[in-house]
Structure formats: C-alpha cells, structure tokens
Amino acid sequence: MKSFPDSKWIAAGLILITLLFPFLTDNSYYLNILITIFIFTIATSGMNMIAGYTGQLSLAHAGFFGIGAYTYGLLMAKAGMPFLVALAAAILLTGAVGAAVGIISLRTKGHYFAIFSLCVGVILLLVIEKWESLTEGVRGLLGIPIAKIGPLEFATLSSQYYLILCFLLLTSWINYRIIHSLVGRTFVSIRNSEELAEALGINVMRNKLLAFVHATVLAGLAGALYAGYIRFIGPDIASVEHTFDMLLYLLVGGIGTLWGPFVGTTLVTVGMQLLQSWQEYRMVIFGPLLVLIVMYLPYGIIGAIHRRRMKRVAAGQAGVPQEAGARIAMQDRRMAGGEVDA
Amino acid sequence: MDLFFQQLINGLVLGSIYSLVALGITLIYGIMQLPNFAHGHLYMLGAYLTLFMITLYGFAYWPAVLVSVAALVLVGMLLERIVFRPLRSAPHINSMIAAVGVMLFIEATARALWGSDYRRLETPYDDVIHLFGVTITEQRLIVVAAAVLLMVGLHLFLKRTVIGATIEAMAQNREGAFLVGINANRVSLLTFAIASGLAAAAASLAAPLNLVYPSMGAMVNLKAFVIIVLGGMGSIPGAVLGGYILGLAESLSGTYISSEYKDLVAFLILVLILTVKPTGLLAKEAR
C-alpha cells in the first residue's frame, strides 16, 4: 500500500524528538510522564495484538503485567540476580504462564473468553496478593536494586528513559514486522472470521496461542520495566482496573492499529495528569468517555484517521478498475478493525 | 457435624445473593447478548440507596428496600435507553466495553459522592434463632426466604404472564419473536428493569450481613459471571443452580481448606470446568 508514506516520516520525527528529549529539558516531571507512557505503550501494544489484531478480548493483561513486575522485582531484590537475567526470566516466566493460560482459555470463544480471561486476571491478582511469604502481599515489594548491565548503571532518570525507550522501539519494530508479515495477516484473518480462517487451512488455535503469548510477553516486559523504574511494586498493579486502563488507552488510540497504543496512552496519560487533582475520581470522566468512544469513534483516533484517508483514496481512484477499488475497501475494513468481534 | 450444617446454611445465604445477581446478568445476556459488567455496581448503588433511605430519611427497612428497588429499576431502564440500545447493532465488543465504561463511572461517582469508607446498614432483624443446634440470624433467614420468593415470582412472571413470555420468546429466538410482533425495545427495557431491580433487592438483603462501600459490587459481579458461565450464559435455571453451588463451595472451602484463599475458589472452579468443557456446564447453545 502506498497510502501512508507519511507515517514513516512521522515515526522518524517522533523517534528523533524522543531521543533528543532529555537534552531539550531536564524537567524530571516531563521525563517521568514520558517513561510512564513508554511502559504502558509496550503493555497496551501487547493487548492490541490479541484484542485488536486477533479479535480475542483478553482481560487478564494486568495480571501478566504483575507477573512480569513481580518476577523481576523478586529476582532482583531477593535473589540478587543481574539485571538482564532477571529481565529475561520475567519475560520467559510471563510467556510460559501465558502459554499455559492460553492453551486452556483460547478454547473458549467470544464472551466466554472475555469472562474467562477476566477471571484469570483476578486469580493472578489474588495469588500475588495472598502469597505473602513470597510477594510481601499488600505491603508491597520494596528495595528493588538499580538496573546494571556490566559497568553501565541506570541510576539517573535519563538513563532509565533511554533504557525504556530502547525497549519501546524494539517492541514497536517487532510488532510492525509481525503485522506486516504472513503471521500478522493470519491474525487478522482469525479476527475477521475464525471459521473462514480454518477453512483456508489456518491452524486457528496455534495462531491464537501465538498472539496470546506474544501479548503476555509484552505485558511481562512492560511489568518488569515498570518494576525496575519505580523500584517499588504493590499487588494493585495486577488489578482488573489496570486492565481497564489499558483497554481505555487502546480504544482511545485505535484498536487494531499500530499507532493506536502509543497515541491512546499518550493522550489519556497526559489527560490524567491535567486532571491530577481528580486522581481518584478520574473515572467519572473516563468512564463516560469510554462509552462515547465506542458509540461515536469505535475505531479510535488512529482508526478514524485511517478510515478518512482510505475513503479519500477510494474516492480519488474512482476511475480505477473495480477489483482495485474493492481491495481498497477491504483494506479499509481491516485497518479499522471493522470486524472486531469478541 | 454442627459446623458442617452451620456452613451449609451460610452457603445457602451466600448462594441466594449470588443467584439473584447472576439472574439479572443472565437475563440481560439472554436478551441482548451483552455481558453487563456494570451489574455489580448497580448492586452497590442499591445497597447505598437502602442505607441512605434508612439513615437519612428515617425509612423503615422494608420501605427503604422498596424505594431502592424502584430507583434501580429506573436506573436500569435509563442505562438501557442511553447506553446499550444505541449500541445494539454495533459489534459485540463495543457494548461490552461500554459496560466497562459504565462500571468505572458508577464506582468513581460513588467514591466521589460518598467517600470510600465502609458503612454499616443496621437491620431490625438481628436476633439469633437456634434450630437443631445451628444458629442463624433472622436477617440470614430473610435473605434465603426473600431470594426464593423472588425467584419463584420471576419464574411465574416469565411463564404465566404475556409480558413475561415476550422476554422468554426473545431469549429463545430473536427473529421468531420479531415475526410474532414482539417489540424488541420494550422487551430489553423491561429486562434491564427487572435485572437492576433484582440487583437492588439482593444488595439490600445482603448489605446488613456485609458492609456497604463503593467497590462492594466488584467481587460479587465477577463471581456472578463465574456463575453464569458455569450455568450456561442466558440460562435461568443455570444461574440459580450455579449460584447455590458457588455459595456452598465457597462457604465449605472457607472452613475446611483455607479462609485466606476462599475468594479464589470461584475462579478455580471456573477454570477447572472450562478446561474440561469450554462451553460451560449447562450451555443453552453450543457457541
């Protein structure tokens, strides 16, 4: 598709700005906000993989975020492991739990899957909260050491910033490659119709599992990075409300779009900062916002932009042969996640 | 053995409350294919309304319950009209997410208006009755009796009245219901009204046993979802049966296994059952 040459330029510009950002300002408040945005973009992009591209609304995401955070935190604080080992272990363990959960839960479909995964999320939260001998329960896990790679110590805010930015860029690149590969198209075909995908010879279960494990791995990575950045974690990071926060980010940005997680996380996080005095009651505003979005902007901001552009392209090519027009229309539906149905 | 019977009774009380909440969710699911995640928060609203009617306006217990049920009936109808009806033809995921939005809004509003403290709802029925070596407070007895009464009433309403039959008809076959001239909007409005009323009744009955606080509905809601998945989504007998099974399982495992992890039991049962049978125990239809 030749329709978004500009999105690469936007990406390049954004990467440049984020890379230079610590030189432009040393205001730690802005850096903190950006780091939070980066971490939750990673987590939300995982949710996007399974809910947006594969069409399976998983509501266990914060639970996996919690597994990643606690594995990393415990290995660093209690076992004293090196940073990279703890990070790798966090990712692997989250992925392994994700695979086990996926094998069971993905056999259910539609609403059953959404409710089942919600219950899995609650189980993960309760285990983290009640397993006091390991996780310190509601007291929370304190004193996670500063991340170190060899002589490199990520003690300052800007070094943390670059570390997390690195992982954001890496995951964005991986997600981009997946979505533009055969695997990504397979995910989308499952979202559009599981029966049709099966009839085409796609192993639906295996691909759903792949998307699910990838999603959980991203949640685990984000959780580990979060634990390394905040250096104090409590069980509430695994709570169901946190899953709904991520769902809000995803919907505002645009479910089933590559830019959606970043745009949504940024807008909502900044919005929440502006409403900071409301912190506890912010859902008075964001709850109805969620309803309004699914009513009037069901494809999120990026989805709406895509659709408008596709329509313009389709209108501009009114003279092209029928087949090409049909293909554009189909692309339109896919990009916008028109067939997303849990 | 006395302990066992005591826990059996407690399980029945718990199960009655779960069943009433689950009934509302399953009714709405049957009509609109909508897992209403906000249902537990309607339950919470019901408890607060009863509490305020008693403490602020000096109502007696039963009139307060009636006012709360009536108010929640209105809230339910309002929700259906404003939020869920416009989303009826949208993909299912949209109405599900809208329900999440409603849920977050109700809880945040309750927190903002009434604070996060735990409140007690005093009941006039706190005498203790001894029956065959088992002690039970009057309120608990009332919970079980009222729940059974409501369930029987609902059953009669659905089976014996024409309006009730329209709900059943639409749950069984949407297109068929349209063909015989059933007004879908009226039915879904009615369903939301009944479901919300049941939630308010359940909350008002249960509130004296527990405490009233803004997130009191969250866990009940999740467990009600476990129940309707167990009982088959949209199945009314399934919701009742599932509610009592879960209530008993929780109460007995809380005594004999570990009280710390008793909240986990519901979710573990669900995982076990869905592992064996991905469509639920009494699925209405293979999905």
CSV table of N, CA, C and O in Angstrom, one decimal, chain A residues 51 55-57 59 104 107-112 114-116 118-120 122-124 126-127 129-132 240-241 244-245 247-248 251 255 278 280-288 290-291 293-295 298-299 337-342, chain B residues 29 33-35 37 82-84 86-87 91-98 100-105 107-109 111-112 116 218-219 222 225-226 228-229 232-233 260-261 263-264 267-268 270-271 274-280 283-285 287:
chain,number,residue,atom,x,y,z
A,51,ALA,N,-6.3,-8.5,21.3
A,51,ALA,CA,-7.6,-8.0,21.2
A,51,ALA,C,-7.9,-7.3,19.9
A,51,ALA,O,-8.9,-7.5,19.2
A,55,GLY,N,-8.6,-10.3,17.6
A,55,GLY,CA,-10.0,-10.3,17.9
A,55,GLY,C,-10.4,-11.1,19.2
A,55,GLY,O,-11.6,-11.4,19.3
A,56,GLN,N,-9.5,-11.4,20.1
A,56,GLN,CA,-9.9,-12.1,21.3
A,56,GLN,C,-9.6,-11.1,22.5
A,56,GLN,O,-8.5,-10.8,22.8
A,57,LEU,N,-10.7,-10.6,23.0
A,57,LEU,CA,-10.6,-9.6,24.1
A,57,LEU,C,-10.1,-10.3,25.4
A,57,LEU,O,-10.9,-10.9,26.1
A,59,LEU,N,-8.9,-10.0,29.1
A,59,LEU,CA,-8.9,-9.1,30.2
A,59,LEU,C,-8.1,-9.5,31.3
A,59,LEU,O,-8.3,-9.2,32.5
A,104,ILE,N,-5.6,-23.3,27.7
A,104,ILE,CA,-6.9,-23.6,28.3
A,104,ILE,C,-7.9,-22.6,27.8
A,104,ILE,O,-9.0,-22.9,27.4
A,107,ARG,N,-9.6,-22.1,24.1
A,107,ARG,CA,-10.6,-23.0,23.6
A,107,ARG,C,-12.0,-22.4,23.7
A,107,ARG,O,-12.9,-22.8,23.0
A,108,THR,N,-12.1,-21.5,24.6
A,108,THR,CA,-13.4,-20.8,24.7
A,108,THR,C,-13.5,-19.6,23.7
A,108,THR,O,-12.4,-19.2,23.3
A,109,LYS,N,-14.7,-19.3,23.3
A,109,LYS,CA,-14.8,-18.2,22.3
A,109,LYS,C,-15.7,-17.1,22.8
A,109,LYS,O,-16.5,-17.2,23.7
A,110,GLY,N,-15.5,-16.0,22.1
A,110,GLY,CA,-16.4,-14.8,22.3
A,110,GLY,C,-16.4,-14.3,23.7
A,110,GLY,O,-15.4,-14.2,24.4
A,111,HIS,N,-17.7,-14.2,24.2
A,111,HIS,CA,-17.8,-13.6,25.6
A,111,HIS,C,-17.2,-14.6,26.6
A,111,HIS,O,-16.7,-14.1,27.6
A,112,TYR,N,-17.3,-15.9,26.3
A,112,TYR,CA,-16.7,-16.8,27.3
A,112,TYR,C,-15.2,-16.5,27.5
A,112,TYR,O,-14.7,-16.6,28.6
A,114,ALA,N,-13.7,-13.6,27.0
A,114,ALA,CA,-13.5,-12.4,27.7
A,114,ALA,C,-13.7,-12.6,29.2
A,114,ALA,O,-12.9,-12.1,30.1
A,115,ILE,N,-14.8,-13.3,29.6
A,115,ILE,CA,-15.1,-13.5,31.0
A,115,ILE,C,-14.0,-14.4,31.6
A,115,ILE,O,-13.5,-14.2,32.7
A,116,PHE,N,-13.7,-15.5,30.9
A,116,PHE,CA,-12.7,-16.4,31.4
A,116,PHE,C,-11.3,-15.7,31.7
A,116,PHE,O,-10.7,-15.8,32.7
A,118,LEU,N,-10.9,-12.6,32.2
A,118,LEU,CA,-11.1,-11.7,33.3
A,118,LEU,C,-10.9,-12.4,34.6
A,118,LEU,O,-10.2,-11.9,35.6
A,119,CYS,N,-11.4,-13.6,34.7
A,119,CYS,CA,-11.3,-14.4,35.9
A,119,CYS,C,-9.8,-14.8,36.1
A,119,CYS,O,-9.3,-14.9,37.2
A,120,VAL,N,-9.1,-15.1,35.0
A,120,VAL,CA,-7.7,-15.5,35.1
A,120,VAL,C,-7.0,-14.3,35.7
A,120,VAL,O,-6.1,-14.4,36.6
A,122,VAL,N,-8.1,-12.1,37.7
A,122,VAL,CA,-8.4,-12.0,39.2
A,122,VAL,C,-7.6,-13.0,39.9
A,122,VAL,O,-7.1,-12.8,41.0
A,123,ILE,N,-7.5,-14.2,39.4
A,123,ILE,CA,-6.7,-15.3,40.0
A,123,ILE,C,-5.3,-14.8,40.2
A,123,ILE,O,-4.7,-14.9,41.3
A,124,LEU,N,-4.7,-14.3,39.1
A,124,LEU,CA,-3.3,-13.8,39.2
A,124,LEU,C,-3.2,-12.8,40.3
A,124,LEU,O,-2.2,-12.8,41.1
A,126,LEU,N,-5.1,-12.3,42.9
A,126,LEU,CA,-5.3,-12.9,44.3
A,126,LEU,C,-4.1,-13.6,44.7
A,126,LEU,O,-3.7,-13.6,45.9
A,127,VAL,N,-3.5,-14.4,43.8
A,127,VAL,CA,-2.3,-15.1,44.1
A,127,VAL,C,-1.1,-14.2,44.5
A,127,VAL,O,-0.5,-14.4,45.6
A,129,GLU,N,-1.5,-11.2,45.7
A,129,GLU,CA,-1.8,-10.5,47.0
A,129,GLU,C,-1.8,-11.4,48.2
A,129,GLU,O,-1.3,-11.0,49.3
A,130,LYS,N,-2.2,-12.7,48.0
A,130,LYS,CA,-2.3,-13.6,49.2
A,130,LYS,C,-1.0,-14.4,49.5
A,130,LYS,O,-0.8,-14.9,50.6
A,131,TRP,N,-0.1,-14.5,48.5
A,131,TRP,CA,1.1,-15.3,48.7
A,131,TRP,C,2.1,-14.4,49.4
A,131,TRP,O,3.2,-14.1,48.8
A,132,GLU,N,1.8,-14.1,50.7
A,132,GLU,CA,2.6,-13.1,51.4
A,132,GLU,C,4.1,-13.6,51.6
A,132,GLU,O,5.0,-12.7,51.5
A,240,VAL,N,-7.7,-5.6,38.2
A,240,VAL,CA,-8.5,-5.5,37.0
A,240,VAL,C,-8.7,-4.1,36.5
A,240,VAL,O,-8.7,-3.9,35.3
A,241,GLU,N,-8.7,-3.1,37.4
A,241,GLU,CA,-8.8,-1.7,37.0
A,241,GLU,C,-7.7,-1.4,36.0
A,241,GLU,O,-7.9,-0.6,35.1
A,244,PHE,N,-8.4,-2.4,32.6
A,244,PHE,CA,-9.4,-1.5,32.0
A,244,PHE,C,-8.7,-0.2,31.6
A,244,PHE,O,-9.1,0.4,30.6
A,245,ASP,N,-7.7,0.3,32.4
A,245,ASP,CA,-7.0,1.4,32.0
A,245,ASP,C,-6.3,1.2,30.6
A,245,ASP,O,-6.4,2.0,29.7
A,247,LEU,N,-7.2,-0.9,28.4
A,247,LEU,CA,-8.3,-1.0,27.4
A,247,LEU,C,-8.7,0.4,26.9
A,247,LEU,O,-8.9,0.6,25.7
A,248,LEU,N,-8.7,1.3,27.9
A,248,LEU,CA,-9.1,2.7,27.6
A,248,LEU,C,-8.0,3.3,26.6
A,248,LEU,O,-8.3,3.9,25.6
A,251,LEU,N,-8.5,1.9,23.2
A,251,LEU,CA,-9.6,2.3,22.4
A,251,LEU,C,-9.5,3.8,22.0
A,251,LEU,O,-10.0,4.1,20.9
A,255,ILE,N,-8.1,0.6,18.3
A,255,ILE,CA,-7.8,-0.8,18.4
A,255,ILE,C,-7.5,-1.4,17.1
A,255,ILE,O,-8.1,-1.0,16.1
A,278,TRP,N,-8.0,15.2,40.5
A,278,TRP,CA,-9.1,14.3,40.4
A,278,TRP,C,-8.7,12.9,40.6
A,278,TRP,O,-9.5,12.0,40.7
A,280,GLU,N,-8.3,10.2,42.0
A,280,GLU,CA,-9.1,9.0,42.4
A,280,GLU,C,-10.4,9.0,41.7
A,280,GLU,O,-11.0,7.9,41.5
A,281,TYR,N,-10.9,10.1,41.2
A,281,TYR,CA,-12.3,10.2,40.6
A,281,TYR,C,-12.2,10.3,39.1
A,281,TYR,O,-13.2,10.6,38.5
A,282,ARG,N,-11.0,10.1,38.6
A,282,ARG,CA,-10.9,10.4,37.1
A,282,ARG,C,-11.8,9.6,36.3
A,282,ARG,O,-12.2,10.0,35.2
A,283,MET,N,-12.2,8.4,36.8
A,283,MET,CA,-13.1,7.6,36.0
A,283,MET,C,-14.5,8.2,35.9
A,283,MET,O,-15.3,7.7,35.1
A,284,VAL,N,-14.8,9.2,36.7
A,284,VAL,CA,-16.1,9.9,36.5
A,284,VAL,C,-16.1,10.5,35.1
A,284,VAL,O,-17.1,10.6,34.4
A,285,ILE,N,-14.9,10.9,34.6
A,285,ILE,CA,-14.8,11.4,33.3
A,285,ILE,C,-14.5,10.3,32.3
A,285,ILE,O,-15.1,10.2,31.2
A,286,PHE,N,-13.5,9.4,32.6
A,286,PHE,CA,-13.1,8.5,31.6
A,286,PHE,C,-14.1,7.3,31.4
A,286,PHE,O,-14.1,6.8,30.3
A,287,GLY,N,-14.9,7.0,32.4
A,287,GLY,CA,-16.0,6.0,32.1
A,287,GLY,C,-16.9,6.4,31.0
A,287,GLY,O,-17.0,5.7,30.0
A,288,PRO,N,-17.6,7.6,31.2
A,288,PRO,CA,-18.4,8.0,30.1
A,288,PRO,C,-17.7,8.2,28.8
A,288,PRO,O,-18.2,8.0,27.7
A,290,LEU,N,-15.3,6.4,27.7
A,290,LEU,CA,-15.2,5.1,27.1
A,290,LEU,C,-16.5,4.8,26.3
A,290,LEU,O,-16.4,4.3,25.2
A,291,VAL,N,-17.6,5.1,26.9
A,291,VAL,CA,-18.9,4.8,26.3
A,291,VAL,C,-19.0,5.6,25.0
A,291,VAL,O,-19.4,5.1,24.0
A,293,ILE,N,-16.7,6.9,23.2
A,293,ILE,CA,-15.8,6.4,22.2
A,293,ILE,C,-16.4,5.2,21.4
A,293,ILE,O,-16.4,5.2,20.2
A,294,VAL,N,-16.9,4.2,22.1
A,294,VAL,CA,-17.4,3.1,21.4
A,294,VAL,C,-18.7,3.4,20.6
A,294,VAL,O,-19.0,2.8,19.6
A,295,MET,N,-19.3,4.5,21.0
A,295,MET,CA,-20.5,4.9,20.3
A,295,MET,C,-20.2,5.7,19.0
A,295,MET,O,-20.7,5.5,17.9
A,298,PRO,N,-15.7,4.3,17.2
A,298,PRO,CA,-15.4,3.0,17.7
A,298,PRO,C,-14.0,2.5,17.2
A,298,PRO,O,-13.5,1.5,17.7
A,299,TYR,N,-13.4,3.2,16.3
A,299,TYR,CA,-12.1,2.8,15.8
A,299,TYR,C,-11.0,3.6,16.4
A,299,TYR,O,-9.8,3.6,16.0
A,337,GLY,N,-10.5,-2.3,11.8
A,337,GLY,CA,-11.0,-3.3,12.8
A,337,GLY,C,-12.5,-3.4,12.7
A,337,GLY,O,-13.1,-3.7,13.7
A,338,GLY,N,-13.0,-3.3,11.5
A,338,GLY,CA,-14.5,-3.3,11.4
A,338,GLY,C,-15.1,-4.6,11.9
A,338,GLY,O,-16.2,-4.6,12.3
A,339,GLU,N,-14.3,-5.6,11.8
A,339,GLU,CA,-14.9,-6.9,12.1
A,339,GLU,C,-14.5,-7.4,13.5
A,339,GLU,O,-14.7,-8.5,13.8
A,340,VAL,N,-13.9,-6.5,14.2
A,340,VAL,CA,-13.5,-6.9,15.6
A,340,VAL,C,-14.8,-7.3,16.3
A,340,VAL,O,-15.7,-6.5,16.5
A,341,ASP,N,-14.8,-8.6,16.7
A,341,ASP,CA,-16.0,-9.0,17.4
A,341,ASP,C,-15.5,-10.1,18.4
A,341,ASP,O,-14.9,-11.1,18.0
A,342,ALA,N,-15.7,-9.8,19.7
A,342,ALA,CA,-15.1,-10.7,20.7
A,342,ALA,C,-15.7,-12.1,20.6
A,342,ALA,O,-16.8,-12.2,20.4
B,29,TYR,N,-28.1,-11.1,29.4
B,29,TYR,CA,-27.3,-11.7,28.3
B,29,TYR,C,-28.3,-12.5,27.4
B,29,TYR,O,-28.1,-12.5,26.2
B,33,GLN,N,-27.4,-10.4,24.4
B,33,GLN,CA,-26.0,-10.9,24.2
B,33,GLN,C,-25.0,-10.0,24.7
B,33,GLN,O,-24.0,-9.8,24.1
B,34,LEU,N,-25.3,-9.4,25.9
B,34,LEU,CA,-24.4,-8.4,26.5
B,34,LEU,C,-24.0,-8.9,27.8
B,34,LEU,O,-24.8,-9.0,28.7
B,35,PRO,N,-22.7,-9.1,28.1
B,35,PRO,CA,-22.2,-9.4,29.4
B,35,PRO,C,-22.2,-8.0,30.1
B,35,PRO,O,-21.2,-7.3,29.9
B,37,PHE,N,-21.0,-5.9,32.5
B,37,PHE,CA,-20.0,-5.8,33.6
B,37,PHE,C,-20.4,-4.8,34.7
B,37,PHE,O,-19.8,-4.8,35.7
B,82,ILE,N,-30.0,4.9,27.2
B,82,ILE,CA,-28.9,5.8,26.8
B,82,ILE,C,-27.7,5.1,26.2
B,82,ILE,O,-27.1,5.5,25.2
B,83,VAL,N,-27.3,4.0,26.9
B,83,VAL,CA,-26.1,3.4,26.5
B,83,VAL,C,-26.2,2.2,25.6
B,83,VAL,O,-25.6,2.1,24.6
B,84,PHE,N,-27.0,1.2,26.0
B,84,PHE,CA,-26.9,-0.1,25.4
B,84,PHE,C,-27.8,-0.2,24.1
B,84,PHE,O,-27.5,-0.9,23.2
B,86,PRO,N,-28.5,2.2,21.8
B,86,PRO,CA,-27.8,2.7,20.6
B,86,PRO,C,-26.7,1.7,20.1
B,86,PRO,O,-26.3,1.8,18.9
B,87,LEU,N,-26.2,0.9,21.0
B,87,LEU,CA,-25.1,0.0,20.6
B,87,LEU,C,-25.5,-1.4,20.1
B,87,LEU,O,-24.7,-2.2,19.9
B,91,PRO,N,-20.7,-4.1,16.8
B,91,PRO,CA,-20.1,-5.3,17.2
B,91,PRO,C,-20.2,-5.6,18.7
B,91,PRO,O,-20.2,-4.6,19.5
B,92,HIS,N,-20.2,-6.8,19.1
B,92,HIS,CA,-20.4,-7.2,20.5
B,92,HIS,C,-19.4,-6.5,21.4
B,92,HIS,O,-19.7,-6.1,22.5
B,93,ILE,N,-18.2,-6.5,20.9
B,93,ILE,CA,-17.1,-6.0,21.8
B,93,ILE,C,-17.4,-4.6,22.2
B,93,ILE,O,-17.0,-4.1,23.3
B,94,ASN,N,-18.1,-3.8,21.4
B,94,ASN,CA,-18.4,-2.4,21.7
B,94,ASN,C,-19.3,-2.3,22.9
B,94,ASN,O,-19.0,-1.5,23.8
B,95,SER,N,-20.4,-3.1,22.9
B,95,SER,CA,-21.3,-2.9,24.0
B,95,SER,C,-20.6,-3.5,25.3
B,95,SER,O,-20.9,-3.0,26.4
B,96,MET,N,-19.8,-4.5,25.1
B,96,MET,CA,-19.0,-5.0,26.3
B,96,MET,C,-18.1,-3.9,26.9
B,96,MET,O,-18.1,-3.7,28.1
B,97,ILE,N,-17.5,-3.2,26.0
B,97,ILE,CA,-16.6,-2.1,26.5
B,97,ILE,C,-17.4,-1.0,27.1
B,97,ILE,O,-17.0,-0.4,28.1
B,98,ALA,N,-18.5,-0.7,26.5
B,98,ALA,CA,-19.4,0.4,27.1
B,98,ALA,C,-19.8,0.0,28.5
B,98,ALA,O,-19.9,0.8,29.4
B,100,VAL,N,-18.1,-1.7,30.5
B,100,VAL,CA,-16.9,-1.5,31.4
B,100,VAL,C,-16.9,0.0,31.7
B,100,VAL,O,-16.7,0.4,32.9
B,101,GLY,N,-17.2,0.9,30.7
B,101,GLY,CA,-17.2,2.3,31.0
B,101,GLY,C,-18.2,2.7,32.0
B,101,GLY,O,-18.0,3.5,32.9
B,102,VAL,N,-19.4,2.1,31.9
B,102,VAL,CA,-20.5,2.4,32.8
B,102,VAL,C,-20.1,2.0,34.2
B,102,VAL,O,-20.2,2.7,35.2
B,103,MET,N,-19.4,0.8,34.3
B,103,MET,CA,-19.0,0.3,35.6
B,103,MET,C,-18.0,1.2,36.2
B,103,MET,O,-18.1,1.6,37.4
B,104,LEU,N,-17.0,1.7,35.5
B,104,LEU,CA,-16.0,2.6,36.0
B,104,LEU,C,-16.6,3.9,36.5
B,104,LEU,O,-16.3,4.4,37.6
B,105,PHE,N,-17.6,4.3,35.7
B,105,PHE,CA,-18.2,5.6,36.0
B,105,PHE,C,-19.0,5.5,37.3
B,105,PHE,O,-18.9,6.3,38.2
B,107,GLU,N,-18.7,3.4,39.8
B,107,GLU,CA,-17.8,3.2,41.0
B,107,GLU,C,-17.2,4.6,41.4
B,107,GLU,O,-17.1,5.0,42.6
B,108,ALA,N,-16.6,5.3,40.4
B,108,ALA,CA,-16.0,6.5,40.6
B,108,ALA,C,-16.9,7.6,41.2
B,108,ALA,O,-16.6,8.3,42.1
B,109,THR,N,-18.2,7.6,40.7
B,109,THR,CA,-19.1,8.5,41.2
B,109,THR,C,-19.5,8.2,42.6
B,109,THR,O,-19.6,9.1,43.4
B,111,ARG,N,-17.6,6.8,44.8
B,111,ARG,CA,-16.5,7.2,45.6
B,111,ARG,C,-16.4,8.7,45.8
B,111,ARG,O,-16.1,9.2,46.9
B,112,ALA,N,-16.7,9.4,44.7
B,112,ALA,CA,-16.6,10.9,44.8
B,112,ALA,C,-17.7,11.4,45.7
B,112,ALA,O,-17.5,12.3,46.5
B,116,SER,N,-14.9,6.6,50.4
B,116,SER,CA,-14.5,5.2,50.3
B,116,SER,C,-14.7,4.4,51.7
B,116,SER,O,-14.4,3.3,51.8
B,218,ALA,N,-17.8,-5.2,43.0
B,218,ALA,CA,-16.9,-5.7,42.1
B,218,ALA,C,-16.7,-7.2,42.2
B,218,ALA,O,-16.8,-8.0,41.2
B,219,MET,N,-16.5,-7.7,43.4
B,219,MET,CA,-16.3,-9.2,43.6
B,219,MET,C,-17.5,-9.9,43.3
B,219,MET,O,-17.5,-11.0,42.7
B,222,LEU,N,-17.9,-10.3,39.6
B,222,LEU,CA,-17.1,-11.3,39.0
B,222,LEU,C,-17.6,-12.7,39.3
B,222,LEU,O,-17.6,-13.6,38.4
B,225,PHE,N,-20.5,-13.6,37.2
B,225,PHE,CA,-20.1,-14.0,35.9
B,225,PHE,C,-19.5,-15.4,35.8
B,225,PHE,O,-19.8,-16.2,34.9
B,226,VAL,N,-18.8,-15.8,36.9
B,226,VAL,CA,-18.4,-17.2,37.0
B,226,VAL,C,-19.6,-18.1,37.0
B,226,VAL,O,-19.7,-19.1,36.3
B,228,ILE,N,-22.7,-17.6,35.8
B,228,ILE,CA,-23.4,-17.7,34.5
B,228,ILE,C,-22.6,-18.4,33.5
B,228,ILE,O,-23.2,-19.1,32.6
B,229,VAL,N,-21.3,-18.4,33.6
B,229,VAL,CA,-20.5,-19.2,32.7
B,229,VAL,C,-20.7,-20.7,33.0
B,229,VAL,O,-20.9,-21.5,32.2
B,232,GLY,N,-24.2,-21.7,32.1
B,232,GLY,CA,-24.6,-21.5,30.7
B,232,GLY,C,-25.1,-20.1,30.6
B,232,GLY,O,-26.0,-19.7,31.3
B,233,MET,N,-24.5,-19.3,29.7
B,233,MET,CA,-24.9,-17.9,29.6
B,233,MET,C,-26.3,-17.8,29.0
B,233,MET,O,-26.6,-18.3,28.0
B,260,GLU,N,-8.3,-17.8,53.8
B,260,GLU,CA,-7.5,-16.8,53.1
B,260,GLU,C,-7.8,-16.8,51.6
B,260,GLU,O,-7.9,-15.8,51.0
B,261,TYR,N,-7.9,-18.0,51.1
B,261,TYR,CA,-8.0,-18.2,49.6
B,261,TYR,C,-9.4,-18.4,49.2
B,261,TYR,O,-9.6,-18.9,48.1
B,263,ASP,N,-11.8,-16.6,48.2
B,263,ASP,CA,-12.2,-15.8,47.0
B,263,ASP,C,-11.7,-16.5,45.7
B,263,ASP,O,-12.3,-16.4,44.7
B,264,LEU,N,-10.6,-17.3,45.9
B,264,LEU,CA,-10.0,-17.9,44.7
B,264,LEU,C,-10.9,-19.1,44.2
B,264,LEU,O,-10.8,-19.4,43.1
B,267,PHE,N,-13.0,-18.8,41.1
B,267,PHE,CA,-12.3,-18.7,39.9
B,267,PHE,C,-11.6,-20.0,39.5
B,267,PHE,O,-11.5,-20.4,38.3
B,268,LEU,N,-11.2,-20.7,40.5
B,268,LEU,CA,-10.5,-22.0,40.2
B,268,LEU,C,-11.5,-23.0,39.7
B,268,LEU,O,-11.3,-23.8,38.8
B,270,LEU,N,-14.2,-22.3,38.0
B,270,LEU,CA,-14.4,-21.9,36.6
B,270,LEU,C,-13.4,-22.5,35.7
B,270,LEU,O,-13.6,-23.0,34.7
B,271,VAL,N,-12.1,-22.2,36.1
B,271,VAL,CA,-11.0,-22.7,35.2
B,271,VAL,C,-11.1,-24.2,35.0
B,271,VAL,O,-11.0,-24.7,33.9
B,274,LEU,N,-14.1,-25.0,32.7
B,274,LEU,CA,-14.0,-24.6,31.3
B,274,LEU,C,-12.8,-25.4,30.6
B,274,LEU,O,-12.8,-25.5,29.4
B,275,THR,N,-11.9,-25.9,31.5
B,275,THR,CA,-10.8,-26.7,30.9
B,275,THR,C,-11.4,-28.0,30.3
B,275,THR,O,-11.1,-28.5,29.2
B,276,VAL,N,-12.4,-28.5,31.1
B,276,VAL,CA,-13.0,-29.8,30.6
B,276,VAL,C,-14.0,-29.6,29.6
B,276,VAL,O,-14.1,-30.3,28.6
B,277,LYS,N,-14.8,-28.5,29.8
B,277,LYS,CA,-16.0,-28.3,28.9
B,277,LYS,C,-16.0,-26.8,28.5
B,277,LYS,O,-16.6,-26.0,29.3
B,278,PRO,N,-15.4,-26.4,27.4
B,278,PRO,CA,-15.3,-25.0,27.1
B,278,PRO,C,-16.6,-24.2,26.9
B,278,PRO,O,-16.5,-23.0,26.8
B,279,THR,N,-17.7,-24.9,26.8
B,279,THR,CA,-18.9,-24.1,26.6
B,279,THR,C,-19.8,-24.0,27.9
B,279,THR,O,-20.9,-23.5,27.9
B,280,GLY,N,-19.2,-24.4,29.0
B,280,GLY,CA,-19.9,-24.2,30.3
B,280,GLY,C,-20.8,-25.5,30.6
B,280,GLY,O,-20.9,-26.3,29.7
B,283,ALA,N,-24.8,-25.2,29.0
B,283,ALA,CA,-24.8,-24.3,27.9
B,283,ALA,C,-26.2,-24.4,27.1
B,283,ALA,O,-26.7,-25.4,26.9
B,284,LYS,N,-26.7,-23.2,26.9
B,284,LYS,CA,-28.0,-23.1,26.2
B,284,LYS,C,-27.8,-23.5,24.8
B,284,LYS,O,-28.7,-24.2,24.1
B,285,GLU,N,-26.7,-23.1,24.2
B,285,GLU,CA,-26.4,-23.5,22.8
B,285,GLU,C,-24.9,-23.6,22.7
B,285,GLU,O,-24.2,-23.0,23.5
B,287,ARG,N,-21.6,-22.6,21.5
B,287,ARG,CA,-21.2,-21.4,20.8
B,287,ARG,C,-19.8,-21.6,20.2
B,287,ARG,O,-19.0,-22.3,20.7
